Amino acid sequence: MTPFLDVFCTQTDRHNVFYPLLRQIMNKDSQMRAAINQKLIEMGERERLKELLRAKLVECGWRDQLKAHCKDVIREKGLEHVTVEDLVTEVTPKGRALVPDSVKKELLQRIRAFLAQHATL
Amino acid sequence: MKMEEVSMSSLDNSKLEGLAQDILSDLVEDACLGLCFEVHRAVKQGYFFLDDTDQESMRDFEIVDQPGLDVFGQVYNQWKNKECVCPNCSRSIAASRFAPHLEKCLGMGRNSSRIANRRIVTGNNTNNKSESDQEDNDDVNDNDWSYGAEKKAKKRKSDKVLLIFFAEILQV
């Protein structure tokens, strides 16, 4: 996989003094993210957060709203011709936008608590 | 890669916040994708639009709440005489008497099988009584067969025992 910096840096940039340093920082950052994600999965926290989010979204009617939107998309595209890609491209942006702030806030608090708890490790 | 290898203490608040936001957006993305896959599967399996009902058909099945009508909107007569047809003798019997009638008619009760048999026989041979019928009658009249007679016999036996007991006491 092409490193993130290699995509955005030109050939001349790569001879820059700061390029190796930037690359090192980026690597460290991606390492950090990977480690946190792994820890989330290992400890089962990701699954718990997922379940909490699902429950909250059902409770606030997000799921029903998106299902209604899906129905519109299916009617528009046709029952036989609709694909997963169509649904994903049409529904995902609306899904992100429709998540209530209260739910976001609650989940962010849980995530922050997890990160704070494991910051010392 | 273990968590211990990468120290998070070096991260400042802005980075932690960014990380939290990323995790949240991942979770929301997962939820959206899950719904999309679920809907797509429902569409292809053909059960996605099953819960759709038009208002016209919903009106037909609304619960009726009016005096004198039942929930289906039919006239309900409280005092209407409900009758049942006996599957054995094809008579029309009031619902309240149907169970006792069946007990006797089908011969499912204690002594009702004998009564039923006797009825069948008397129905078939009104004038000529067969031997079996006579035997049945004998059985009915016979004290050995009757439930009450057994009770009486038992009582008599206990009375005898008591008499003997009192006689012995008196002799002493």
CSV table of C-alpha atoms in Angstrom, one decimal:
chain,number,residue,atom,x,y,z
A,1,MET,CA,0.0,0.0,0.0
A,2,THR,CA,1.4,3.5,-0.9
A,3,PRO,CA,2.2,5.6,2.1
A,4,PHE,CA,0.0,8.6,2.6
A,5,LEU,CA,2.9,11.1,2.2
A,6,ASP,CA,4.1,9.5,-1.0
A,7,VAL,CA,0.8,10.4,-2.7
A,8,PHE,CA,0.9,14.0,-1.8
A,9,CYS,CA,4.6,14.7,-2.0
A,10,THR,CA,6.4,15.5,-5.3
A,11,GLN,CA,9.7,14.1,-6.3
A,12,THR,CA,11.5,17.2,-5.1
A,13,ASP,CA,9.7,17.2,-1.8
A,14,ARG,CA,11.1,13.8,-1.1
A,15,HIS,CA,14.6,15.1,-1.1
A,16,ASN,CA,13.6,17.7,1.5
A,17,VAL,CA,15.3,17.4,4.9
A,18,PHE,CA,11.9,17.2,6.8
A,19,TYR,CA,10.5,14.4,4.6
A,20,PRO,CA,11.9,11.5,6.7
A,21,LEU,CA,10.8,13.2,9.9
A,22,LEU,CA,7.2,13.8,8.5
A,23,ARG,CA,7.1,10.2,7.4
A,24,GLN,CA,8.2,9.0,10.8
A,25,ILE,CA,5.5,11.1,12.5
A,26,MET,CA,2.9,9.7,10.1
A,27,ASN,CA,4.0,6.2,10.7
A,28,LYS,CA,3.9,6.7,14.4
A,29,ASP,CA,0.4,8.2,14.1
A,30,SER,CA,-0.9,5.3,12.0
A,31,GLN,CA,0.8,2.8,14.5
A,32,MET,CA,-1.1,4.5,17.3
A,33,ARG,CA,-4.4,4.3,15.5
A,34,ALA,CA,-3.8,0.6,14.7
A,35,ALA,CA,-2.9,-0.1,18.3
A,36,ILE,CA,-5.9,1.6,19.7
A,37,ASN,CA,-8.3,-0.1,17.2
A,38,GLN,CA,-6.7,-3.5,18.1
A,39,LYS,CA,-7.1,-2.8,21.8
A,40,LEU,CA,-10.8,-1.8,21.3
A,41,ILE,CA,-11.4,-5.1,19.5
A,42,GLU,CA,-9.4,-7.2,21.9
A,43,MET,CA,-11.2,-5.9,24.9
A,44,GLY,CA,-14.6,-6.1,23.3
A,45,GLU,CA,-15.2,-2.4,23.7
A,46,ARG,CA,-15.8,-1.9,20.0
A,47,GLU,CA,-18.6,-4.4,20.0
A,48,ARG,CA,-20.1,-2.9,23.1
A,49,LEU,CA,-20.0,0.6,21.5
A,50,LYS,CA,-21.5,-0.8,18.4
A,51,GLU,CA,-24.4,-2.3,20.3
A,52,LEU,CA,-25.0,0.9,22.3
A,53,LEU,CA,-25.0,2.9,19.1
A,54,ARG,CA,-27.4,0.5,17.5
A,55,ALA,CA,-29.8,0.6,20.4
A,56,LYS,CA,-29.7,4.4,20.6
A,57,LEU,CA,-30.3,4.8,16.9
A,58,VAL,CA,-33.3,2.5,17.0
A,59,GLU,CA,-34.6,4.4,20.0
A,60,CYS,CA,-34.4,7.8,18.4
A,61,GLY,CA,-36.0,6.6,15.1
A,62,TRP,CA,-32.9,6.9,13.0
A,63,ARG,CA,-33.3,3.4,11.7
A,64,ASP,CA,-36.9,4.0,10.6
A,65,GLN,CA,-36.0,7.2,8.8
A,66,LEU,CA,-33.2,5.5,6.9
A,67,LYS,CA,-35.4,2.6,6.0
A,68,ALA,CA,-37.9,5.1,4.6
A,69,HIS,CA,-35.1,6.7,2.6
A,70,CYS,CA,-34.1,3.2,1.4
A,71,LYS,CA,-37.6,2.6,0.2
A,72,ASP,CA,-37.5,5.8,-1.9
A,73,VAL,CA,-34.2,4.8,-3.4
A,74,ILE,CA,-35.5,1.3,-4.2
A,75,ARG,CA,-38.6,2.7,-5.9
A,76,GLU,CA,-36.5,5.1,-7.8
A,77,LYS,CA,-33.9,2.6,-9.0
A,78,GLY,CA,-36.3,-0.3,-9.4
A,79,LEU,CA,-36.8,-3.4,-7.3
A,80,GLU,CA,-34.8,-5.7,-9.6
A,81,HIS,CA,-32.0,-3.3,-10.5
A,82,VAL,CA,-31.1,-1.9,-7.1
A,83,THR,CA,-27.6,-2.8,-5.8
A,84,VAL,CA,-25.8,-2.6,-2.5
A,85,GLU,CA,-23.6,0.1,-4.0
A,86,ASP,CA,-26.6,2.2,-4.8
A,87,LEU,CA,-27.9,1.9,-1.3
A,88,VAL,CA,-24.6,2.7,0.3
A,89,THR,CA,-23.9,5.8,-1.8
A,90,GLU,CA,-27.4,7.1,-1.3
A,91,VAL,CA,-28.0,6.2,2.3
A,92,THR,CA,-24.6,6.5,4.1
A,93,PRO,CA,-24.3,10.3,3.8
A,94,LYS,CA,-27.9,10.8,5.0
A,95,GLY,CA,-27.2,8.3,7.8
A,96,ARG,CA,-24.2,10.2,9.0
A,97,ALA,CA,-26.1,13.5,9.0
A,98,LEU,CA,-29.2,12.1,10.8
A,99,VAL,CA,-27.3,10.8,13.8
A,100,PRO,CA,-28.6,12.9,16.7
A,101,ASP,CA,-26.0,15.1,18.6
A,102,SER,CA,-27.1,13.6,22.0
A,103,VAL,CA,-26.1,10.1,20.7
A,104,LYS,CA,-22.8,11.4,19.3
A,105,LYS,CA,-22.0,13.1,22.6
A,106,GLU,CA,-22.8,10.0,24.6
A,107,LEU,CA,-20.6,7.8,22.4
A,108,LEU,CA,-17.8,10.3,22.3
A,109,GLN,CA,-17.8,10.3,26.1
A,110,ARG,CA,-17.5,6.6,26.2
A,111,ILE,CA,-14.7,6.6,23.7
A,112,ARG,CA,-12.8,9.4,25.5
A,113,ALA,CA,-13.2,7.4,28.8
A,114,PHE,CA,-11.7,4.4,27.1
A,115,LEU,CA,-8.8,6.3,25.6
A,116,ALA,CA,-8.1,8.1,29.0
A,117,GLN,CA,-8.2,4.8,30.8
A,118,HIS,CA,-5.6,3.2,28.5
A,119,ALA,CA,-3.5,6.3,27.9
A,120,THR,CA,-1.1,5.2,30.6
A,121,LEU,CA,-0.4,1.8,29.0
B,1,MET,CA,1.3,-4.9,17.9
B,2,LYS,CA,0.6,-4.4,21.6
B,3,MET,CA,-0.8,-1.2,23.1
B,4,GLU,CA,2.2,-1.1,25.5
B,5,GLU,CA,4.5,-0.5,22.5
B,6,VAL,CA,2.9,2.8,21.7
B,7,SER,CA,2.7,5.3,24.5
B,8,MET,CA,-0.5,7.4,24.4
B,9,SER,CA,0.6,9.7,27.1
B,10,SER,CA,2.5,11.7,24.4
B,11,LEU,CA,-0.8,12.5,22.6
B,12,ASP,CA,-2.3,15.9,23.3
B,13,ASN,CA,-6.0,16.5,23.7
B,14,SER,CA,-6.6,17.6,20.1
B,15,LYS,CA,-5.2,14.3,18.8
B,16,LEU,CA,-7.2,12.3,21.3
B,17,GLU,CA,-10.3,14.2,20.2
B,18,GLY,CA,-9.5,13.5,16.6
B,19,LEU,CA,-9.0,9.8,17.4
B,20,ALA,CA,-12.3,9.6,19.2
B,21,GLN,CA,-14.1,11.3,16.3
B,22,ASP,CA,-12.5,8.8,13.9
B,23,ILE,CA,-13.7,5.9,16.0
B,24,LEU,CA,-17.2,7.3,16.2
B,25,SER,CA,-17.4,7.9,12.5
B,26,ASP,CA,-16.2,4.3,12.0
B,27,LEU,CA,-19.0,3.1,14.2
B,28,VAL,CA,-21.6,5.2,12.4
B,29,GLU,CA,-20.3,4.0,9.1
B,30,ASP,CA,-20.7,0.4,10.3
B,31,ALA,CA,-24.3,1.0,11.4
B,32,CYS,CA,-25.1,2.5,8.0
B,33,LEU,CA,-23.5,-0.3,6.1
B,34,GLY,CA,-25.2,-2.9,8.3
B,35,LEU,CA,-28.6,-1.3,7.5
B,36,CYS,CA,-27.8,-1.1,3.8
B,37,PHE,CA,-26.9,-4.8,3.7
B,38,GLU,CA,-29.9,-5.8,5.7
B,39,VAL,CA,-32.3,-3.8,3.4
B,40,HIS,CA,-30.6,-5.1,0.3
B,41,ARG,CA,-31.0,-8.7,1.5
B,42,ALA,CA,-34.6,-8.1,2.4
B,43,VAL,CA,-35.3,-6.7,-1.1
B,44,LYS,CA,-33.7,-9.6,-2.9
B,45,GLN,CA,-35.4,-12.1,-0.6
B,46,GLY,CA,-38.7,-10.3,-1.3
B,47,TYR,CA,-39.8,-9.5,2.3
B,48,PHE,CA,-38.8,-5.8,2.4
B,49,PHE,CA,-42.2,-4.4,1.4
B,50,LEU,CA,-44.3,-6.9,3.3
B,51,ASP,CA,-45.0,-4.5,6.2
B,52,ASP,CA,-46.4,-1.9,3.8
B,53,THR,CA,-50.2,-1.6,4.0
B,54,ASP,CA,-52.4,0.9,2.3
B,55,GLN,CA,-54.9,2.9,4.4
B,56,GLU,CA,-57.9,1.5,2.6
B,57,SER,CA,-57.2,-2.1,3.7
B,58,MET,CA,-56.3,-0.9,7.2
B,59,ARG,CA,-59.8,0.7,7.5
B,60,ASP,CA,-61.4,-2.6,6.7
B,61,PHE,CA,-59.7,-4.3,9.6
B,62,GLU,CA,-60.2,-1.6,12.2
B,63,ILE,CA,-61.6,-2.6,15.6
B,64,VAL,CA,-65.2,-1.4,16.0
B,65,ASP,CA,-66.1,0.2,19.3
B,66,GLN,CA,-69.8,0.9,19.1
B,67,PRO,CA,-72.6,-0.2,21.4
B,68,GLY,CA,-74.5,-3.2,20.3
B,69,LEU,CA,-71.7,-4.4,18.0
B,70,ASP,CA,-68.8,-6.7,18.6
B,71,VAL,CA,-65.2,-5.9,17.6
B,72,PHE,CA,-65.8,-7.0,14.0
B,73,GLY,CA,-68.8,-4.7,13.6
B,74,GLN,CA,-71.4,-7.6,13.7
B,75,VAL,CA,-74.6,-7.4,15.7
B,76,TYR,CA,-74.1,-9.3,18.9
B,77,ASN,CA,-77.2,-10.8,20.6
B,78,GLN,CA,-76.4,-11.7,24.1
B,79,TRP,CA,-79.5,-13.9,24.6
B,80,LYS,CA,-79.2,-15.8,21.3
B,81,ASN,CA,-79.8,-19.5,21.9
B,82,LYS,CA,-76.6,-21.2,20.9
B,83,GLU,CA,-77.2,-24.7,19.8
B,84,CYS,CA,-74.8,-27.6,18.9
B,85,VAL,CA,-75.5,-30.6,16.8
B,86,CYS,CA,-74.5,-33.9,18.4
B,87,PRO,CA,-72.1,-35.8,16.1
B,88,ASN,CA,-73.4,-39.1,17.4
B,89,CYS,CA,-77.2,-38.8,17.3
B,90,SER,CA,-77.4,-35.6,15.2
B,91,ARG,CA,-79.8,-33.9,17.6
B,92,SER,CA,-79.7,-30.2,18.3
B,93,ILE,CA,-78.7,-29.5,21.9
B,94,ALA,CA,-78.4,-26.3,23.8
B,95,ALA,CA,-74.7,-25.4,24.3
B,96,SER,CA,-75.0,-25.5,28.1
B,97,ARG,CA,-76.3,-29.1,27.9
B,98,PHE,CA,-73.9,-30.3,25.2
B,99,ALA,CA,-71.1,-31.7,27.4
B,100,PRO,CA,-73.4,-33.7,29.7
B,101,HIS,CA,-75.3,-35.0,26.6
B,102,LEU,CA,-72.0,-36.1,24.9
B,103,GLU,CA,-71.0,-37.8,28.1
B,104,LYS,CA,-74.1,-40.0,28.0
B,105,CYS,CA,-74.4,-40.2,24.2
B,106,LEU,CA,-70.8,-41.2,23.4
B,107,GLY,CA,-70.4,-43.3,26.5
B,108,MET,CA,-67.3,-41.6,27.9
B,109,GLY,CA,-68.4,-41.2,31.5
B,110,ARG,CA,-68.4,-43.6,34.4
B,111,ASN,CA,-71.5,-45.6,33.8
B,112,SER,CA,-72.7,-43.9,30.7
B,113,SER,CA,-71.2,-46.5,28.4
B,114,ARG,CA,-73.7,-49.0,29.7
B,115,ILE,CA,-76.5,-46.5,29.3
B,116,ALA,CA,-75.4,-45.8,25.8
B,117,ASN,CA,-75.1,-49.4,24.9
B,118,ARG,CA,-78.5,-50.1,26.3
B,119,ARG,CA,-80.0,-47.2,24.3
B,120,ILE,CA,-78.4,-48.5,21.1
B,121,VAL,CA,-79.8,-52.0,21.7
B,122,THR,CA,-83.2,-50.8,22.7
B,123,GLY,CA,-83.2,-48.6,19.6
B,124,ASN,CA,-82.4,-51.5,17.3
B,125,ASN,CA,-84.7,-54.1,19.0
B,126,THR,CA,-87.7,-52.4,20.4
B,127,ASN,CA,-89.7,-55.6,20.8
B,128,ASN,CA,-87.2,-58.5,20.9
B,129,LYS,CA,-84.7,-58.2,23.7
B,130,SER,CA,-81.5,-60.0,23.1
B,131,GLU,CA,-79.5,-62.0,25.6
B,132,SER,CA,-76.8,-59.4,25.8
B,133,ASP,CA,-79.4,-56.7,26.6
B,134,GLN,CA,-80.8,-58.8,29.4
B,135,GLU,CA,-77.3,-59.4,30.7
B,136,ASP,CA,-76.8,-55.6,30.6
B,137,ASN,CA,-80.0,-55.1,32.5
B,138,ASP,CA,-79.0,-57.7,35.0
B,139,ASP,CA,-75.7,-55.9,35.4
B,140,VAL,CA,-77.4,-52.6,36.0
B,141,ASN,CA,-79.7,-54.0,38.6
B,142,ASP,CA,-77.0,-56.2,40.2
B,143,ASN,CA,-75.6,-54.8,43.4
B,144,ASP,CA,-72.2,-56.2,42.8
B,145,TRP,CA,-71.8,-53.9,39.8
B,146,SER,CA,-73.2,-50.7,41.2
B,147,TYR,CA,-71.0,-48.1,42.8
B,148,GLY,CA,-73.4,-47.2,45.6
B,149,ALA,CA,-73.8,-50.9,46.6
B,150,GLU,CA,-70.1,-51.2,47.1
B,151,LYS,CA,-70.2,-48.2,49.5
B,152,LYS,CA,-73.1,-49.7,51.4
B,153,ALA,CA,-71.3,-53.1,51.6
B,154,LYS,CA,-68.3,-51.4,53.0
B,155,LYS,CA,-70.5,-49.5,55.5
B,156,ARG,CA,-72.1,-52.8,56.6
B,157,LYS,CA,-68.7,-54.4,57.2
B,158,SER,CA,-67.5,-51.5,59.3
B,159,ASP,CA,-70.7,-51.6,61.3
B,160,LYS,CA,-70.1,-55.3,62.0
B,161,VAL,CA,-66.6,-54.6,63.2
B,162,LEU,CA,-67.9,-51.9,65.5
B,163,LEU,CA,-70.6,-54.2,66.9
B,164,ILE,CA,-68.1,-56.9,67.7
B,165,PHE,CA,-65.8,-54.4,69.3
B,166,PHE,CA,-68.6,-53.0,71.5
B,167,ALA,CA,-69.7,-56.6,72.4
B,168,GLU,CA,-66.2,-57.5,73.5
B,169,ILE,CA,-66.1,-54.3,75.7
B,170,LEU,CA,-69.4,-55.2,77.3
B,171,GLN,CA,-68.3,-58.7,78.0
B,172,VAL,CA,-65.3,-57.4,79.8
